[in-house]
Amino acid sequence: MGLGSLASRTLTSSRILSSQYSRFRPIVTKPGLQSPDASSAAAAAAQPEPTPPPPRKPVGGARVELTNPDDTIEVFVDGFPVKIPKGMTVLQACEIAGVDIPRFCYHSRLSIAGNCRMCLVEVEKSPKPVASCAMPALPGMKIKTDTALAKKAREGVMEFLLMNHPLDCPICDQGGECDLQDQSMAFGSDRGRFTEMKRSVVDKNLGPLVKTVMTRCIQCTRCVRFATEVAGVQDLGMLGRGSGEEIGTYVEKLMTSELSGNVIDICPVGALTSKPFAFKARNWELKGTETIDVTDAVGSNIRIDSRGPEVMRIIPRLNEDINEEWISDKTRFCYDGLKRQRLNDPMIRDANGRFKAVSWRDALAVVAEVALKVKPEEIVGVAGKLSDAESMMALKDLLNNMGSNNVWCEGTGTNPNADLRYRYLMNSSIAGLEKADVFLLVGTQPRVEAAMVNARIRKTVRASNAKVGYIGPPTDFNYDCQHLGTGPQTILEIAEGRHPFSSAIANAKNPAIIVGAGLFERDDKDAIFAAVEAIAKKGNVIRPDWNGFNVLLLNASQAAALDLGLVPESSNSIDSAKFLYLMGADDLNLDKVPADAFVVYQGHHGDRSVYRANVILPSAAFSEKEGTYENTEGCTQQTLPAVPTVGDARDDWKIIRALSEVAGIRLPYDTLAAIRSRMSTVAPNLLRTDEKELAAFGPTLSPDCTQKIDSTPFKAAVENFYMTDSITRASKIMAQCSAMLLKK
Amino acid sequence: MAFTLRSVKVPPNSASLEEARGRVFDFFRQACRSIPTIMDIYNLDDVVTKSQLRSTIASEIRKNTHVTNPKVIDMLLFKGMEELNNIVEHAKQRHHIIGQYVLGRQGLAQDLDTKDEGVSDFLKNFYKSNYF
């Protein structure tokens, strides 16, 4: 009729509209439409063979590990068959099949609670929809996730959740990245029916890091489960019942755990948010840069969210081997130290002791002039805690070209030994610690030195009831730990077999010994290492299939420094130094530096060493440069620049290269690729990012040690967890934390 | 008045490269002659001197020395005339002139002292900024 003329008109127009034409079909009656029986008969008779559906990919491109190929069961998700290992839940089966089921309380790394009911799906032959996060998948189950029943269940659950949820989206920090917002748009109904008053809950004070608005809480208990399971502190709990349920600490207690910031990521709504980041930015205006954290030796993968030239927050990235999905509080909240006390101009100290800002030309000219006048054996260079491998390579090259071999890195001790790599790396790798069943911690407090390693040890202790023995000053642990002793005497006792713990090591399948890098500062460190290696030999700790001898480093730069060979010639070269080049070295003892020594400080914060410096050269912090860092297990990782450098600051290696040219001994690299190829001639593993380079040799090659062990008890390597390097010492949040959250 | 007079002066065809060259010099002279007017209109006495403006105009013209096609030279001259007209008839404002013709002209001051001899590109770029 009229439709036909329309159709003919569109026929004459372009090809693009011809597809529209195919949508207009004339309405015609068919034999099947005239009576229902006829249609089903016709349909059944005329059904062609369905082509097999293409195989579905798991959610997020995840890899599925079928540990035991014989132990798999087959279930059907929305008609698609999928093979899963036995013991998986229905939700995990759907994830493998590529169907993402909405959930609030379920988290893959926490225990199953099953209290939000958002994951309800329909299973055939089941009278009610089942909570897929809790129901184990049985063979032959037919799971349907998109039926009307499942959809109605989700809409109902969402309606209930939103009933008592305040209308806070405009003022809530989680807006834009809120699970509740996203899932209500995707799965909720379009209109509400709630006309009563909403309940409200009083806010709890959890400390200077976590902001709580408990009215927004949907009582999913993820934070409770995280605190008990992963962090090991049973601070949070659920009080009350029914609609009067509140999450909180029953007594007025602050969350002092070093992993407390992770509850901010875990909370699906805006009940627990980051207090320093409150009201600062929305997530869509932030640019995320994937880099590495350098505040400790673990090298946790982070994402720096920045807006323009300012770092707004730091979020963890997933890395199963190193930090899983968590980061410590120091990593998460140290970013405001990047904005305070920054050096932005080269400065020279003039005659009355005050610093004057000068240009790069003048500063480099002054430094080069002094360096060329000094005798080679009086030139000393020290690399800092946060230095990247490229700058340490350039520093060593520069000082070697000037004739001096007194370069070392902070924290590696007076005469570091970089010959055998197994002596300064975590040989079983952080993920490999999960396989251990006995831990012996010698002179290390992993909770303050490397919080992610501690989390991994706790995970192992919780999963397999591993035994932990600790030698050192009394500290508190968040897992069951035997305090075996305080000094090297205990090591000797265990090595000779007189201590009851040696039988535990002998009977263990995979014993792990973790030695702290704080022992590098001791004079008798060779003797202590020899004693620990004796324990390792007796307990069969180092085998071809399992190497349990681990060293937990303290700084992000130590591993790369020792790999590059930053080993000084003489151990007390500082006492006779006339030219001292400090590249970010703030924790050095500068009392022994002679009064007439010329000290150059190249760093990004005006921390401790600046007060003694004669010339200041501003350099870039880790968030502003592309640098290579090696973590304590030997995994090379790279930082990327998230924000531009402050003021007139330059990259560390560029300053050294420019200085070398001004001094007349030009270094042969001009670009990042060139200095990396120079690094590859010394330590090729530093170019292979995200790959671990395991130690090649074991203790068979280490020389015998004839030193006597000094029986002074071990000291704590880190006194204040929140303030360990120049960035954290300049941070206001870290100052608040150390004032309020440290145990006195 | 003044602007219509100026725009007529550049016919679209130059017969040869020499004619185009001559036109370029005429344009330069014309521009230099209008410098006092420009300084007066936009109050640039405290900001820049006449000789600096002359050098600026010369450097802008010098940017196109590589051009050999007379038609292209005519087109560039037409655009130059248009710009000159805009400036003289006060269609621009002071901040335009300052931003486009006064600031950022270090390339003019050839800093060829002995201190910069034999210095590599790396060091030159290093002194300027961190990103190169």
Short mmCIF file of N, CA and C in Angstrom, two decimals, chain A residues 90-228:
data_model
loop_
_atom_site.label_atom_id
_atom_site.label_comp_id
_atom_site.label_asym_id
_atom_site.label_seq_id
_atom_site.Cartn_x
_atom_site.Cartn_y
_atom_site.Cartn_z
N VAL A 90 29.81 -21.96 40.31
CA VAL A 90 29.04 -21.64 39.11
C VAL A 90 29.50 -20.30 38.54
N LEU A 91 29.82 -19.35 39.42
CA LEU A 91 30.25 -18.03 38.94
C LEU A 91 31.57 -18.14 38.19
N GLN A 92 32.47 -18.96 38.71
CA GLN A 92 33.74 -19.12 38.02
C GLN A 92 33.55 -19.84 36.69
N ALA A 93 32.63 -20.80 36.67
CA ALA A 93 32.35 -21.48 35.41
C ALA A 93 31.81 -20.50 34.38
N CYS A 94 30.93 -19.61 34.82
CA CYS A 94 30.41 -18.62 33.88
C CYS A 94 31.50 -17.68 33.42
N GLU A 95 32.46 -17.37 34.31
CA GLU A 95 33.56 -16.48 33.91
C GLU A 95 34.40 -17.13 32.82
N ILE A 96 34.63 -18.42 32.97
CA ILE A 96 35.40 -19.13 31.94
C ILE A 96 34.64 -19.13 30.64
N ALA A 97 33.30 -19.22 30.75
CA ALA A 97 32.50 -19.25 29.53
C ALA A 97 32.33 -17.87 28.93
N GLY A 98 32.88 -16.84 29.57
CA GLY A 98 32.80 -15.52 29.00
C GLY A 98 31.62 -14.69 29.47
N VAL A 99 30.86 -15.19 30.44
CA VAL A 99 29.70 -14.45 30.93
C VAL A 99 30.07 -13.82 32.27
N ASP A 100 29.96 -12.51 32.34
CA ASP A 100 30.32 -11.80 33.56
C ASP A 100 29.07 -11.62 34.41
N ILE A 101 29.05 -12.29 35.56
CA ILE A 101 27.85 -12.21 36.40
C ILE A 101 28.04 -11.08 37.40
N PRO A 102 27.05 -10.22 37.59
CA PRO A 102 27.23 -9.10 38.52
C PRO A 102 27.33 -9.61 39.95
N ARG A 103 28.16 -8.94 40.74
CA ARG A 103 28.32 -9.36 42.12
C ARG A 103 28.78 -8.17 42.93
N PHE A 104 28.52 -8.17 44.22
CA PHE A 104 29.07 -7.14 45.10
C PHE A 104 29.96 -7.74 46.16
N CYS A 105 29.52 -8.84 46.78
CA CYS A 105 30.29 -9.33 47.92
C CYS A 105 31.37 -10.32 47.52
N TYR A 106 31.27 -10.90 46.33
CA TYR A 106 32.25 -11.90 45.94
C TYR A 106 33.52 -11.23 45.45
N HIS A 107 34.67 -11.69 45.91
CA HIS A 107 35.96 -11.22 45.39
C HIS A 107 36.84 -12.43 45.22
N SER A 108 37.54 -12.49 44.09
CA SER A 108 38.26 -13.72 43.78
C SER A 108 39.34 -14.05 44.78
N ARG A 109 39.85 -13.07 45.53
CA ARG A 109 40.93 -13.36 46.46
C ARG A 109 40.47 -13.47 47.90
N LEU A 110 39.18 -13.33 48.15
CA LEU A 110 38.67 -13.42 49.52
C LEU A 110 37.74 -14.63 49.63
N SER A 111 37.40 -14.95 50.87
CA SER A 111 36.49 -16.08 51.05
C SER A 111 35.09 -15.71 50.58
N ILE A 112 34.26 -16.74 50.38
CA ILE A 112 32.93 -16.52 49.82
C ILE A 112 31.95 -16.16 50.93
N ALA A 113 31.19 -15.09 50.74
CA ALA A 113 30.21 -14.70 51.75
C ALA A 113 28.80 -15.02 51.29
N GLY A 114 28.48 -14.68 50.07
CA GLY A 114 27.16 -14.99 49.53
C GLY A 114 26.04 -14.20 50.14
N ASN A 115 26.32 -12.96 50.57
CA ASN A 115 25.25 -12.21 51.22
C ASN A 115 24.66 -11.11 50.38
N CYS A 116 25.24 -10.78 49.21
CA CYS A 116 24.65 -9.70 48.45
C CYS A 116 23.53 -10.19 47.55
N ARG A 117 23.56 -11.46 47.13
CA ARG A 117 22.55 -12.12 46.28
C ARG A 117 22.45 -11.51 44.90
N MET A 118 23.44 -10.77 44.46
CA MET A 118 23.35 -10.18 43.13
C MET A 118 23.74 -11.19 42.07
N CYS A 119 24.45 -12.26 42.49
CA CYS A 119 24.96 -13.19 41.49
C CYS A 119 23.97 -14.31 41.20
N LEU A 120 22.70 -14.12 41.52
CA LEU A 120 21.72 -15.19 41.33
C LEU A 120 21.56 -15.51 39.86
N VAL A 121 21.65 -16.81 39.55
CA VAL A 121 21.41 -17.25 38.19
C VAL A 121 20.44 -18.42 38.26
N GLU A 122 19.87 -18.72 37.13
CA GLU A 122 18.90 -19.80 37.10
C GLU A 122 19.63 -21.08 36.71
N VAL A 123 19.41 -22.11 37.46
CA VAL A 123 19.98 -23.42 37.14
C VAL A 123 18.81 -24.36 36.92
N GLU A 124 18.90 -25.13 35.86
CA GLU A 124 17.79 -26.03 35.54
C GLU A 124 17.59 -27.03 36.68
N LYS A 125 16.38 -27.41 36.87
CA LYS A 125 16.03 -28.38 37.90
C LYS A 125 16.27 -27.84 39.30
N SER A 126 16.34 -26.55 39.46
CA SER A 126 16.47 -25.98 40.80
C SER A 126 15.26 -25.11 41.06
N PRO A 127 14.62 -25.26 42.23
CA PRO A 127 13.37 -24.53 42.43
C PRO A 127 13.59 -23.02 42.54
N LYS A 128 14.75 -22.60 43.10
CA LYS A 128 15.00 -21.17 43.28
C LYS A 128 16.26 -20.81 42.50
N PRO A 129 16.44 -19.53 42.21
CA PRO A 129 17.74 -19.16 41.63
C PRO A 129 18.83 -19.38 42.66
N VAL A 130 20.02 -19.74 42.18
CA VAL A 130 21.09 -20.08 43.12
C VAL A 130 22.14 -18.97 43.13
N ALA A 131 22.77 -18.78 44.29
CA ALA A 131 23.86 -17.81 44.39
C ALA A 131 25.08 -18.43 43.72
N SER A 132 25.43 -17.95 42.55
CA SER A 132 26.45 -18.63 41.77
C SER A 132 27.83 -18.55 42.41
N CYS A 133 28.06 -17.56 43.29
CA CYS A 133 29.39 -17.45 43.87
C CYS A 133 29.64 -18.54 44.90
N ALA A 134 28.57 -19.12 45.45
CA ALA A 134 28.73 -20.10 46.51
C ALA A 134 28.45 -21.51 46.04
N MET A 135 27.65 -21.68 45.01
CA MET A 135 27.23 -23.02 44.58
C MET A 135 28.35 -23.68 43.78
N PRO A 136 28.84 -24.85 44.19
CA PRO A 136 29.85 -25.52 43.36
C PRO A 136 29.19 -26.06 42.09
N ALA A 137 29.95 -26.03 41.00
CA ALA A 137 29.40 -26.46 39.72
C ALA A 137 29.46 -27.98 39.64
N LEU A 138 28.30 -28.60 39.37
CA LEU A 138 28.24 -30.06 39.30
C LEU A 138 28.24 -30.46 37.84
N PRO A 139 28.70 -31.68 37.54
CA PRO A 139 28.78 -32.05 36.11
C PRO A 139 27.40 -32.10 35.49
N GLY A 140 27.33 -31.55 34.28
CA GLY A 140 26.08 -31.59 33.54
C GLY A 140 25.09 -30.52 33.93
N MET A 141 25.53 -29.58 34.76
CA MET A 141 24.61 -28.50 35.17
C MET A 141 24.32 -27.62 33.99
N LYS A 142 23.05 -27.17 33.93
CA LYS A 142 22.72 -26.25 32.85
C LYS A 142 22.44 -24.90 33.50
N ILE A 143 23.31 -23.97 33.24
CA ILE A 143 23.24 -22.67 33.90
C ILE A 143 22.70 -21.67 32.91
N LYS A 144 21.73 -20.91 33.36
CA LYS A 144 21.16 -19.90 32.46
C LYS A 144 21.27 -18.55 33.15
N THR A 145 21.96 -17.63 32.51
CA THR A 145 22.21 -16.35 33.16
C THR A 145 21.36 -15.22 32.60
N ASP A 146 20.69 -15.44 31.48
CA ASP A 146 19.97 -14.32 30.89
C ASP A 146 18.48 -14.59 30.76
N THR A 147 17.97 -15.46 31.62
CA THR A 147 16.53 -15.70 31.55
C THR A 147 15.79 -14.63 32.34
N ALA A 148 14.49 -14.64 32.18
CA ALA A 148 13.67 -13.63 32.83
C ALA A 148 13.79 -13.75 34.34
N LEU A 149 13.91 -15.00 34.82
CA LEU A 149 14.00 -15.18 36.28
C LEU A 149 15.27 -14.54 36.82
N ALA A 150 16.40 -14.77 36.13
CA ALA A 150 17.66 -14.19 36.61
C ALA A 150 17.60 -12.68 36.55
N LYS A 151 17.03 -12.15 35.49
CA LYS A 151 16.95 -10.70 35.35
C LYS A 151 16.06 -10.10 36.42
N LYS A 152 14.96 -10.78 36.71
CA LYS A 152 14.07 -10.25 37.74
C LYS A 152 14.73 -10.29 39.10
N ALA A 153 15.53 -11.35 39.31
CA ALA A 153 16.24 -11.45 40.59
C ALA A 153 17.21 -10.29 40.74
N ARG A 154 17.95 -9.99 39.66
CA ARG A 154 18.92 -8.90 39.75
C ARG A 154 18.23 -7.57 39.98
N GLU A 155 17.13 -7.37 39.28
CA GLU A 155 16.43 -6.09 39.48
C GLU A 155 15.94 -5.98 40.91
N GLY A 156 15.43 -7.09 41.44
CA GLY A 156 14.94 -7.06 42.81
C GLY A 156 16.05 -6.76 43.81
N VAL A 157 17.19 -7.45 43.64
CA VAL A 157 18.32 -7.22 44.56
C VAL A 157 18.78 -5.77 44.48
N MET A 158 18.86 -5.27 43.26
CA MET A 158 19.32 -3.89 43.10
C MET A 158 18.35 -2.93 43.76
N GLU A 159 17.05 -3.23 43.64
CA GLU A 159 16.06 -2.37 44.27
C GLU A 159 16.24 -2.34 45.77
N PHE A 160 16.49 -3.54 46.34
CA PHE A 160 16.70 -3.60 47.79
C PHE A 160 17.95 -2.85 48.21
N LEU A 161 19.01 -2.99 47.40
CA LEU A 161 20.26 -2.31 47.78
C LEU A 161 20.11 -0.81 47.73
N LEU A 162 19.36 -0.34 46.73
CA LEU A 162 19.25 1.11 46.58
C LEU A 162 18.26 1.72 47.54
N MET A 163 17.48 0.86 48.21
CA MET A 163 16.47 1.40 49.11
C MET A 163 17.07 2.23 50.21
N ASN A 164 18.12 1.71 50.84
CA ASN A 164 18.70 2.45 51.95
C ASN A 164 19.96 3.18 51.56
N HIS A 165 20.24 3.24 50.28
CA HIS A 165 21.48 3.87 49.84
C HIS A 165 21.24 5.36 49.62
N PRO A 166 22.05 6.23 50.19
CA PRO A 166 21.77 7.66 50.09
C PRO A 166 22.01 8.18 48.67
N LEU A 167 21.38 9.30 48.36
CA LEU A 167 21.52 9.88 47.02
C LEU A 167 22.76 10.76 46.99
N ASP A 168 23.93 10.11 47.13
CA ASP A 168 25.17 10.86 47.32
C ASP A 168 26.02 10.96 46.08
N CYS A 169 25.55 10.45 44.93
CA CYS A 169 26.44 10.37 43.76
C CYS A 169 27.20 11.66 43.44
N PRO A 170 26.56 12.84 43.50
CA PRO A 170 27.33 14.03 43.18
C PRO A 170 28.46 14.30 44.15
N ILE A 171 28.31 13.92 45.43
CA ILE A 171 29.37 14.23 46.39
C ILE A 171 30.19 13.01 46.75
N CYS A 172 29.91 11.88 46.10
CA CYS A 172 30.64 10.67 46.46
C CYS A 172 31.86 10.52 45.58
N ASP A 173 32.99 10.17 46.18
CA ASP A 173 34.22 10.06 45.41
C ASP A 173 34.21 8.88 44.47
N GLN A 174 33.39 7.88 44.75
CA GLN A 174 33.40 6.68 43.93
C GLN A 174 32.59 6.89 42.66
N GLY A 175 31.96 8.03 42.47
CA GLY A 175 31.18 8.25 41.27
C GLY A 175 32.04 8.13 40.03
N GLY A 176 31.57 7.40 39.05
CA GLY A 176 32.37 7.19 37.86
C GLY A 176 33.11 5.86 37.90
N GLU A 177 33.40 5.36 39.08
CA GLU A 177 34.03 4.05 39.14
C GLU A 177 33.30 3.19 40.17
N CYS A 178 32.01 3.43 40.34
CA CYS A 178 31.23 2.78 41.39
C CYS A 178 30.54 1.55 40.84
N ASP A 179 30.73 0.41 41.52
CA ASP A 179 30.08 -0.83 41.08
C ASP A 179 28.57 -0.69 41.13
N LEU A 180 28.08 0.00 42.13
CA LEU A 180 26.63 0.12 42.29
C LEU A 180 26.04 0.92 41.14
N GLN A 181 26.72 1.99 40.75
CA GLN A 181 26.24 2.79 39.61
C GLN A 181 26.22 1.96 38.35
N ASP A 182 27.35 1.27 38.09
CA ASP A 182 27.44 0.52 36.84
C ASP A 182 26.43 -0.61 36.80
N GLN A 183 26.30 -1.33 37.91
CA GLN A 183 25.40 -2.48 37.87
C GLN A 183 23.95 -2.06 37.89
N SER A 184 23.63 -0.93 38.49
CA SER A 184 22.23 -0.51 38.46
C SER A 184 21.86 -0.04 37.07
N MET A 185 22.81 0.55 36.35
CA MET A 185 22.51 0.92 34.97
C MET A 185 22.34 -0.33 34.11
N ALA A 186 23.19 -1.34 34.36
CA ALA A 186 23.15 -2.51 33.50
C ALA A 186 22.04 -3.47 33.88
N PHE A 187 21.81 -3.66 35.17
CA PHE A 187 20.92 -4.73 35.58
C PHE A 187 19.74 -4.26 36.41
N GLY A 188 19.69 -3.03 36.81
CA GLY A 188 18.61 -2.58 37.68
C GLY A 188 17.38 -2.21 36.88
N SER A 189 16.28 -2.02 37.59
CA SER A 189 15.05 -1.61 36.90
C SER A 189 15.08 -0.10 36.72
N ASP A 190 14.20 0.37 35.85
CA ASP A 190 14.30 1.77 35.48
C ASP A 190 13.59 2.70 36.46
N ARG A 191 12.79 2.16 37.30
CA ARG A 191 12.09 3.05 38.23
C ARG A 191 12.10 2.45 39.62
N GLY A 192 12.02 3.31 40.62
CA GLY A 192 11.99 2.85 42.00
C GLY A 192 10.62 3.03 42.59
N ARG A 193 10.41 2.30 43.68
CA ARG A 193 9.09 2.38 44.29
C ARG A 193 9.18 2.76 45.75
N PHE A 194 10.34 3.31 46.14
CA PHE A 194 10.58 3.51 47.56
C PHE A 194 10.12 4.90 47.95
N THR A 195 9.23 4.96 48.93
CA THR A 195 8.73 6.27 49.33
C THR A 195 8.95 6.55 50.81
N GLU A 196 9.56 5.58 51.52
CA GLU A 196 9.74 5.81 52.97
C GLU A 196 11.03 6.57 53.23
N MET A 197 11.38 6.67 54.52
CA MET A 197 12.62 7.33 54.91
C MET A 197 13.75 6.33 54.84
N LYS A 198 14.93 6.82 54.42
CA LYS A 198 16.10 5.94 54.38
C LYS A 198 16.78 5.97 55.73
N ARG A 199 17.48 4.89 56.05
CA ARG A 199 18.20 4.87 57.32
C ARG A 199 19.59 5.49 57.10
N SER A 200 20.15 5.98 58.18
CA SER A 200 21.52 6.50 58.07
C SER A 200 22.35 5.93 59.21
N VAL A 201 23.63 5.91 59.02
CA VAL A 201 24.55 5.27 59.96
C VAL A 201 25.63 6.29 60.33
N VAL A 202 26.07 6.23 61.56
CA VAL A 202 27.10 7.18 61.99
C VAL A 202 28.44 6.76 61.39
N ASP A 203 29.28 7.74 61.03
CA ASP A 203 30.56 7.44 60.40
C ASP A 203 31.57 7.00 61.43
N LYS A 204 32.47 6.09 61.03
CA LYS A 204 33.50 5.60 61.94
C LYS A 204 34.82 6.25 61.59
N ASN A 205 35.66 6.46 62.58
CA ASN A 205 36.98 7.03 62.32
C ASN A 205 37.98 5.90 62.18
N LEU A 206 38.47 5.68 60.96
CA LEU A 206 39.41 4.58 60.77
C LEU A 206 40.83 5.08 60.59
N GLY A 207 41.08 6.38 60.75
CA GLY A 207 42.45 6.85 60.61
C GLY A 207 42.56 7.94 59.57
N PRO A 208 43.78 8.41 59.33
CA PRO A 208 43.97 9.50 58.37
C PRO A 208 43.98 9.05 56.92
N LEU A 209 43.78 7.75 56.68
CA LEU A 209 43.90 7.27 55.30
C LEU A 209 42.56 6.88 54.69
N VAL A 210 41.68 6.29 55.50
CA VAL A 210 40.43 5.76 54.97
C VAL A 210 39.29 6.65 55.45
N LYS A 211 38.57 7.23 54.48
CA LYS A 211 37.43 8.07 54.82
C LYS A 211 36.20 7.19 54.80
N THR A 212 35.40 7.25 55.83
CA THR A 212 34.22 6.38 55.89
C THR A 212 32.95 7.21 55.86
N VAL A 213 32.02 6.78 54.99
CA VAL A 213 30.67 7.34 55.02
C VAL A 213 29.78 6.11 55.12
N MET A 214 29.52 5.67 56.34
CA MET A 214 28.93 4.33 56.49
C MET A 214 27.49 4.27 56.03
N THR A 215 26.86 5.41 55.79
CA THR A 215 25.49 5.36 55.25
C THR A 215 25.47 4.70 53.89
N ARG A 216 26.59 4.85 53.15
CA ARG A 216 26.61 4.30 51.79
C ARG A 216 26.91 2.81 51.79
N CYS A 217 27.24 2.25 52.94
CA CYS A 217 27.69 0.86 52.97
C CYS A 217 26.55 -0.08 52.61
N ILE A 218 26.83 -1.07 51.76
CA ILE A 218 25.79 -2.04 51.41
C ILE A 218 26.01 -3.36 52.13
N GLN A 219 26.87 -3.36 53.14
CA GLN A 219 27.11 -4.54 53.98
C GLN A 219 27.49 -5.76 53.16
N CYS A 220 28.44 -5.57 52.26
CA CYS A 220 28.90 -6.72 51.50
C CYS A 220 29.95 -7.51 52.26
N THR A 221 30.54 -6.94 53.28
CA THR A 221 31.57 -7.53 54.16
C THR A 221 32.88 -7.83 53.45
N ARG A 222 33.14 -7.20 52.30
CA ARG A 222 34.43 -7.42 51.65
C ARG A 222 35.55 -6.87 52.54
N CYS A 223 35.35 -5.70 53.16
CA CYS A 223 36.41 -5.11 53.96
C CYS A 223 36.69 -5.96 55.19
N VAL A 224 35.63 -6.53 55.78
CA VAL A 224 35.80 -7.39 56.95
C VAL A 224 36.63 -8.60 56.60
N ARG A 225 36.29 -9.22 55.47
CA ARG A 225 37.01 -10.42 55.05
C ARG A 225 38.44 -10.08 54.66
N PHE A 226 38.65 -8.93 54.03
CA PHE A 226 40.01 -8.54 53.66
C PHE A 226 40.84 -8.33 54.92
N ALA A 227 40.28 -7.63 55.89
CA ALA A 227 41.06 -7.31 57.09
C ALA A 227 41.42 -8.60 57.83
N THR A 228 40.49 -9.53 57.93
CA THR A 228 40.81 -10.75 58.67
C THR A 228 41.72 -11.65 57.87
#
